[in-house]
Amino acid sequence: KVSPSDAYQWIDFLLRNIGDGFADSLLASFVELDAVTSERVLLQVLSTADKGARVSVCLKAGLSKELREVCLSDEDADVRQHALMR
């Protein structure tokens, strides 16, 4: 089990390594954790991460209205479609 502080440290590290396929897939996995709820971090993922991590954010339960709107206005149709499924 990953603590919230550990998850956020990993997410911060992975966001600095965007573009590395392995880092991108790990980021998507960390974002799915229930402990990851920081709106600031999730917005940062939505603005910088690859499609997989953005989909992971958009599929999270309990997103704020702002995060949901960001998901629904994503440039990628797949991300928008997943946001509509939630």
Short mmCIF file of N, CA and C in Angstrom, two decimals:
data_model
loop_
_atom_site.label_atom_id
_atom_site.label_comp_id
_atom_site.label_asym_id
_atom_site.label_seq_id
_atom_site.Cartn_x
_atom_site.Cartn_y
_atom_site.Cartn_z
N LYS A 1 0.84 -1.18 0.00
CA LYS A 1 0.00 0.00 0.00
C LYS A 1 0.89 1.25 0.00
N VAL A 2 0.51 2.22 -0.80
CA VAL A 2 1.29 3.45 -0.93
C VAL A 2 0.63 4.56 -0.12
N SER A 3 1.41 5.24 0.70
CA SER A 3 0.86 6.35 1.48
C SER A 3 0.64 7.54 0.56
N PRO A 4 -0.27 8.44 0.95
CA PRO A 4 -0.50 9.62 0.11
C PRO A 4 0.78 10.43 -0.13
N SER A 5 1.60 10.61 0.90
CA SER A 5 2.82 11.41 0.70
C SER A 5 3.78 10.72 -0.27
N ASP A 6 3.89 9.40 -0.17
CA ASP A 6 4.74 8.68 -1.13
C ASP A 6 4.18 8.79 -2.54
N ALA A 7 2.88 8.66 -2.68
CA ALA A 7 2.25 8.75 -4.01
C ALA A 7 2.53 10.12 -4.62
N TYR A 8 2.39 11.18 -3.84
CA TYR A 8 2.63 12.52 -4.37
C TYR A 8 4.09 12.74 -4.73
N GLN A 9 5.01 12.16 -3.96
CA GLN A 9 6.43 12.27 -4.31
C GLN A 9 6.70 11.57 -5.64
N TRP A 10 6.13 10.40 -5.83
CA TRP A 10 6.30 9.68 -7.08
C TRP A 10 5.67 10.44 -8.24
N ILE A 11 4.49 10.98 -8.03
CA ILE A 11 3.82 11.73 -9.10
C ILE A 11 4.67 12.94 -9.49
N ASP A 12 5.21 13.64 -8.51
CA ASP A 12 6.06 14.79 -8.80
C ASP A 12 7.27 14.36 -9.63
N PHE A 13 7.91 13.28 -9.24
CA PHE A 13 9.06 12.76 -9.99
C PHE A 13 8.64 12.39 -11.41
N LEU A 14 7.53 11.67 -11.55
CA LEU A 14 7.09 11.20 -12.86
C LEU A 14 6.69 12.36 -13.77
N LEU A 15 6.08 13.40 -13.21
CA LEU A 15 5.71 14.56 -14.02
C LEU A 15 6.94 15.24 -14.61
N ARG A 16 8.06 15.15 -13.91
CA ARG A 16 9.30 15.73 -14.43
C ARG A 16 9.92 14.86 -15.51
N ASN A 17 9.39 13.65 -15.69
CA ASN A 17 9.93 12.72 -16.68
C ASN A 17 8.90 12.36 -17.74
N ILE A 18 7.96 13.27 -17.99
CA ILE A 18 6.93 13.05 -19.00
C ILE A 18 7.62 12.83 -20.35
N GLY A 19 7.09 11.89 -21.11
CA GLY A 19 7.67 11.58 -22.40
C GLY A 19 8.39 10.24 -22.39
N ASP A 20 8.76 9.80 -21.21
CA ASP A 20 9.34 8.47 -21.06
C ASP A 20 8.16 7.51 -20.91
N GLY A 21 8.04 6.56 -21.81
CA GLY A 21 6.89 5.66 -21.81
C GLY A 21 6.65 4.97 -20.48
N PHE A 22 7.73 4.56 -19.84
CA PHE A 22 7.60 3.88 -18.55
C PHE A 22 7.08 4.85 -17.48
N ALA A 23 7.63 6.06 -17.46
CA ALA A 23 7.17 7.07 -16.49
C ALA A 23 5.70 7.41 -16.74
N ASP A 24 5.31 7.51 -18.01
CA ASP A 24 3.92 7.83 -18.34
C ASP A 24 2.97 6.76 -17.82
N SER A 25 3.32 5.50 -17.99
CA SER A 25 2.42 4.43 -17.54
C SER A 25 2.38 4.35 -16.02
N LEU A 26 3.50 4.58 -15.36
CA LEU A 26 3.50 4.62 -13.89
C LEU A 26 2.65 5.77 -13.38
N LEU A 27 2.74 6.90 -14.03
CA LEU A 27 1.96 8.06 -13.62
C LEU A 27 0.47 7.74 -13.67
N ALA A 28 0.03 7.11 -14.75
CA ALA A 28 -1.38 6.73 -14.88
C ALA A 28 -1.79 5.82 -13.72
N SER A 29 -0.92 4.91 -13.32
CA SER A 29 -1.24 4.00 -12.21
C SER A 29 -1.31 4.73 -10.88
N PHE A 30 -0.38 5.64 -10.63
CA PHE A 30 -0.39 6.38 -9.37
C PHE A 30 -1.62 7.29 -9.27
N VAL A 31 -2.02 7.88 -10.36
CA VAL A 31 -3.18 8.78 -10.34
C VAL A 31 -4.45 8.02 -9.97
N GLU A 32 -4.51 6.72 -10.30
CA GLU A 32 -5.69 5.92 -10.00
C GLU A 32 -5.87 5.63 -8.51
N LEU A 33 -4.82 5.80 -7.72
CA LEU A 33 -4.91 5.50 -6.29
C LEU A 33 -5.95 6.40 -5.61
N ASP A 34 -6.73 5.80 -4.72
CA ASP A 34 -7.74 6.57 -3.98
C ASP A 34 -7.12 7.68 -3.14
N ALA A 35 -5.88 7.47 -2.70
CA ALA A 35 -5.21 8.46 -1.85
C ALA A 35 -4.85 9.74 -2.60
N VAL A 36 -4.85 9.69 -3.91
CA VAL A 36 -4.48 10.86 -4.71
C VAL A 36 -5.74 11.68 -4.98
N THR A 37 -5.88 12.75 -4.22
CA THR A 37 -7.08 13.59 -4.32
C THR A 37 -6.78 15.07 -4.51
N SER A 38 -5.53 15.46 -4.45
CA SER A 38 -5.16 16.87 -4.56
C SER A 38 -5.57 17.43 -5.92
N GLU A 39 -6.44 18.41 -5.87
CA GLU A 39 -6.91 19.02 -7.11
C GLU A 39 -5.75 19.66 -7.88
N ARG A 40 -4.83 20.27 -7.17
CA ARG A 40 -3.67 20.90 -7.81
C ARG A 40 -2.86 19.86 -8.59
N VAL A 41 -2.60 18.71 -7.98
CA VAL A 41 -1.83 17.66 -8.63
C VAL A 41 -2.60 17.10 -9.82
N LEU A 42 -3.88 16.84 -9.64
CA LEU A 42 -4.68 16.28 -10.73
C LEU A 42 -4.77 17.26 -11.91
N LEU A 43 -4.89 18.56 -11.62
CA LEU A 43 -4.89 19.55 -12.70
C LEU A 43 -3.55 19.56 -13.42
N GLN A 44 -2.47 19.41 -12.67
CA GLN A 44 -1.14 19.37 -13.29
C GLN A 44 -1.02 18.15 -14.20
N VAL A 45 -1.54 17.02 -13.76
CA VAL A 45 -1.52 15.82 -14.60
C VAL A 45 -2.33 16.07 -15.87
N LEU A 46 -3.51 16.67 -15.72
CA LEU A 46 -4.36 16.93 -16.88
C LEU A 46 -3.70 17.89 -17.87
N SER A 47 -2.86 18.78 -17.38
CA SER A 47 -2.27 19.77 -18.28
C SER A 47 -0.94 19.32 -18.88
N THR A 48 -0.30 18.27 -18.31
CA THR A 48 1.02 17.92 -18.81
C THR A 48 1.20 16.46 -19.20
N ALA A 49 0.35 15.58 -18.73
CA ALA A 49 0.59 14.15 -18.90
C ALA A 49 0.06 13.63 -20.23
N ASP A 50 0.40 12.39 -20.52
CA ASP A 50 -0.08 11.74 -21.74
C ASP A 50 -1.55 11.35 -21.59
N LYS A 51 -2.11 10.84 -22.67
CA LYS A 51 -3.54 10.51 -22.70
C LYS A 51 -3.91 9.49 -21.62
N GLY A 52 -3.10 8.49 -21.41
CA GLY A 52 -3.41 7.45 -20.43
C GLY A 52 -3.59 8.00 -19.03
N ALA A 53 -2.68 8.89 -18.61
CA ALA A 53 -2.79 9.48 -17.28
C ALA A 53 -3.99 10.43 -17.20
N ARG A 54 -4.25 11.16 -18.27
CA ARG A 54 -5.41 12.06 -18.28
C ARG A 54 -6.71 11.26 -18.17
N VAL A 55 -6.79 10.14 -18.88
CA VAL A 55 -7.97 9.27 -18.78
C VAL A 55 -8.11 8.77 -17.34
N SER A 56 -7.00 8.39 -16.71
CA SER A 56 -7.04 7.91 -15.33
C SER A 56 -7.62 8.96 -14.40
N VAL A 57 -7.23 10.21 -14.59
CA VAL A 57 -7.79 11.29 -13.78
C VAL A 57 -9.29 11.42 -14.05
N CYS A 58 -9.66 11.42 -15.31
CA CYS A 58 -11.06 11.66 -15.67
C CYS A 58 -11.99 10.54 -15.24
N LEU A 59 -11.45 9.37 -14.97
CA LEU A 59 -12.27 8.25 -14.51
C LEU A 59 -12.37 8.17 -12.99
N LYS A 60 -11.66 9.06 -12.27
CA LYS A 60 -11.72 9.04 -10.81
C LYS A 60 -13.10 9.46 -10.32
N ALA A 61 -13.55 8.83 -9.27
CA ALA A 61 -14.82 9.20 -8.65
C ALA A 61 -14.65 10.49 -7.85
N GLY A 62 -15.69 11.26 -7.78
CA GLY A 62 -15.70 12.45 -6.93
C GLY A 62 -14.89 13.62 -7.42
N LEU A 63 -14.70 13.75 -8.73
CA LEU A 63 -13.96 14.90 -9.25
C LEU A 63 -14.75 16.18 -9.00
N SER A 64 -14.02 17.24 -8.75
CA SER A 64 -14.67 18.54 -8.60
C SER A 64 -15.25 18.98 -9.95
N LYS A 65 -16.11 19.97 -9.89
CA LYS A 65 -16.70 20.49 -11.12
C LYS A 65 -15.62 21.01 -12.06
N GLU A 66 -14.61 21.68 -11.51
CA GLU A 66 -13.53 22.23 -12.33
C GLU A 66 -12.76 21.11 -13.04
N LEU A 67 -12.41 20.05 -12.30
CA LEU A 67 -11.68 18.94 -12.92
C LEU A 67 -12.53 18.26 -13.98
N ARG A 68 -13.79 18.08 -13.69
CA ARG A 68 -14.69 17.44 -14.66
C ARG A 68 -14.77 18.27 -15.94
N GLU A 69 -14.85 19.59 -15.80
CA GLU A 69 -14.91 20.47 -16.97
C GLU A 69 -13.63 20.39 -17.79
N VAL A 70 -12.48 20.30 -17.10
CA VAL A 70 -11.20 20.15 -17.81
C VAL A 70 -11.20 18.84 -18.60
N CYS A 71 -11.70 17.78 -17.98
CA CYS A 71 -11.76 16.49 -18.67
C CYS A 71 -12.67 16.56 -19.89
N LEU A 72 -13.82 17.20 -19.73
CA LEU A 72 -14.79 17.26 -20.82
C LEU A 72 -14.34 18.18 -21.96
N SER A 73 -13.36 19.02 -21.69
CA SER A 73 -12.86 19.92 -22.74
C SER A 73 -11.46 19.53 -23.23
N ASP A 74 -11.01 18.34 -22.86
CA ASP A 74 -9.68 17.88 -23.29
C ASP A 74 -9.60 17.87 -24.81
N GLU A 75 -8.41 18.11 -25.34
CA GLU A 75 -8.21 18.14 -26.79
C GLU A 75 -8.38 16.77 -27.43
N ASP A 76 -8.23 15.70 -26.64
CA ASP A 76 -8.32 14.35 -27.17
C ASP A 76 -9.74 13.79 -27.00
N ALA A 77 -10.33 13.32 -28.07
CA ALA A 77 -11.69 12.80 -28.04
C ALA A 77 -11.82 11.59 -27.11
N ASP A 78 -10.79 10.76 -27.02
CA ASP A 78 -10.85 9.59 -26.14
C ASP A 78 -10.94 10.01 -24.67
N VAL A 79 -10.19 11.03 -24.29
CA VAL A 79 -10.24 11.52 -22.92
C VAL A 79 -11.64 12.06 -22.63
N ARG A 80 -12.17 12.84 -23.54
CA ARG A 80 -13.53 13.40 -23.36
C ARG A 80 -14.55 12.27 -23.23
N GLN A 81 -14.43 11.26 -24.07
CA GLN A 81 -15.37 10.15 -24.05
C GLN A 81 -15.32 9.42 -22.70
N HIS A 82 -14.12 9.18 -22.18
CA HIS A 82 -14.00 8.52 -20.89
C HIS A 82 -14.59 9.39 -19.78
N ALA A 83 -14.41 10.69 -19.89
CA ALA A 83 -14.99 11.59 -18.89
C ALA A 83 -16.52 11.52 -18.90
N LEU A 84 -17.09 11.36 -20.06
CA LEU A 84 -18.54 11.25 -20.17
C LEU A 84 -19.04 9.93 -19.57
N MET A 85 -18.21 8.92 -19.58
CA MET A 85 -18.59 7.61 -19.03
C MET A 85 -18.67 7.63 -17.52
N ARG A 86 -18.03 8.57 -16.90
CA ARG A 86 -17.97 8.63 -15.43
C ARG A 86 -19.17 9.31 -14.89
#
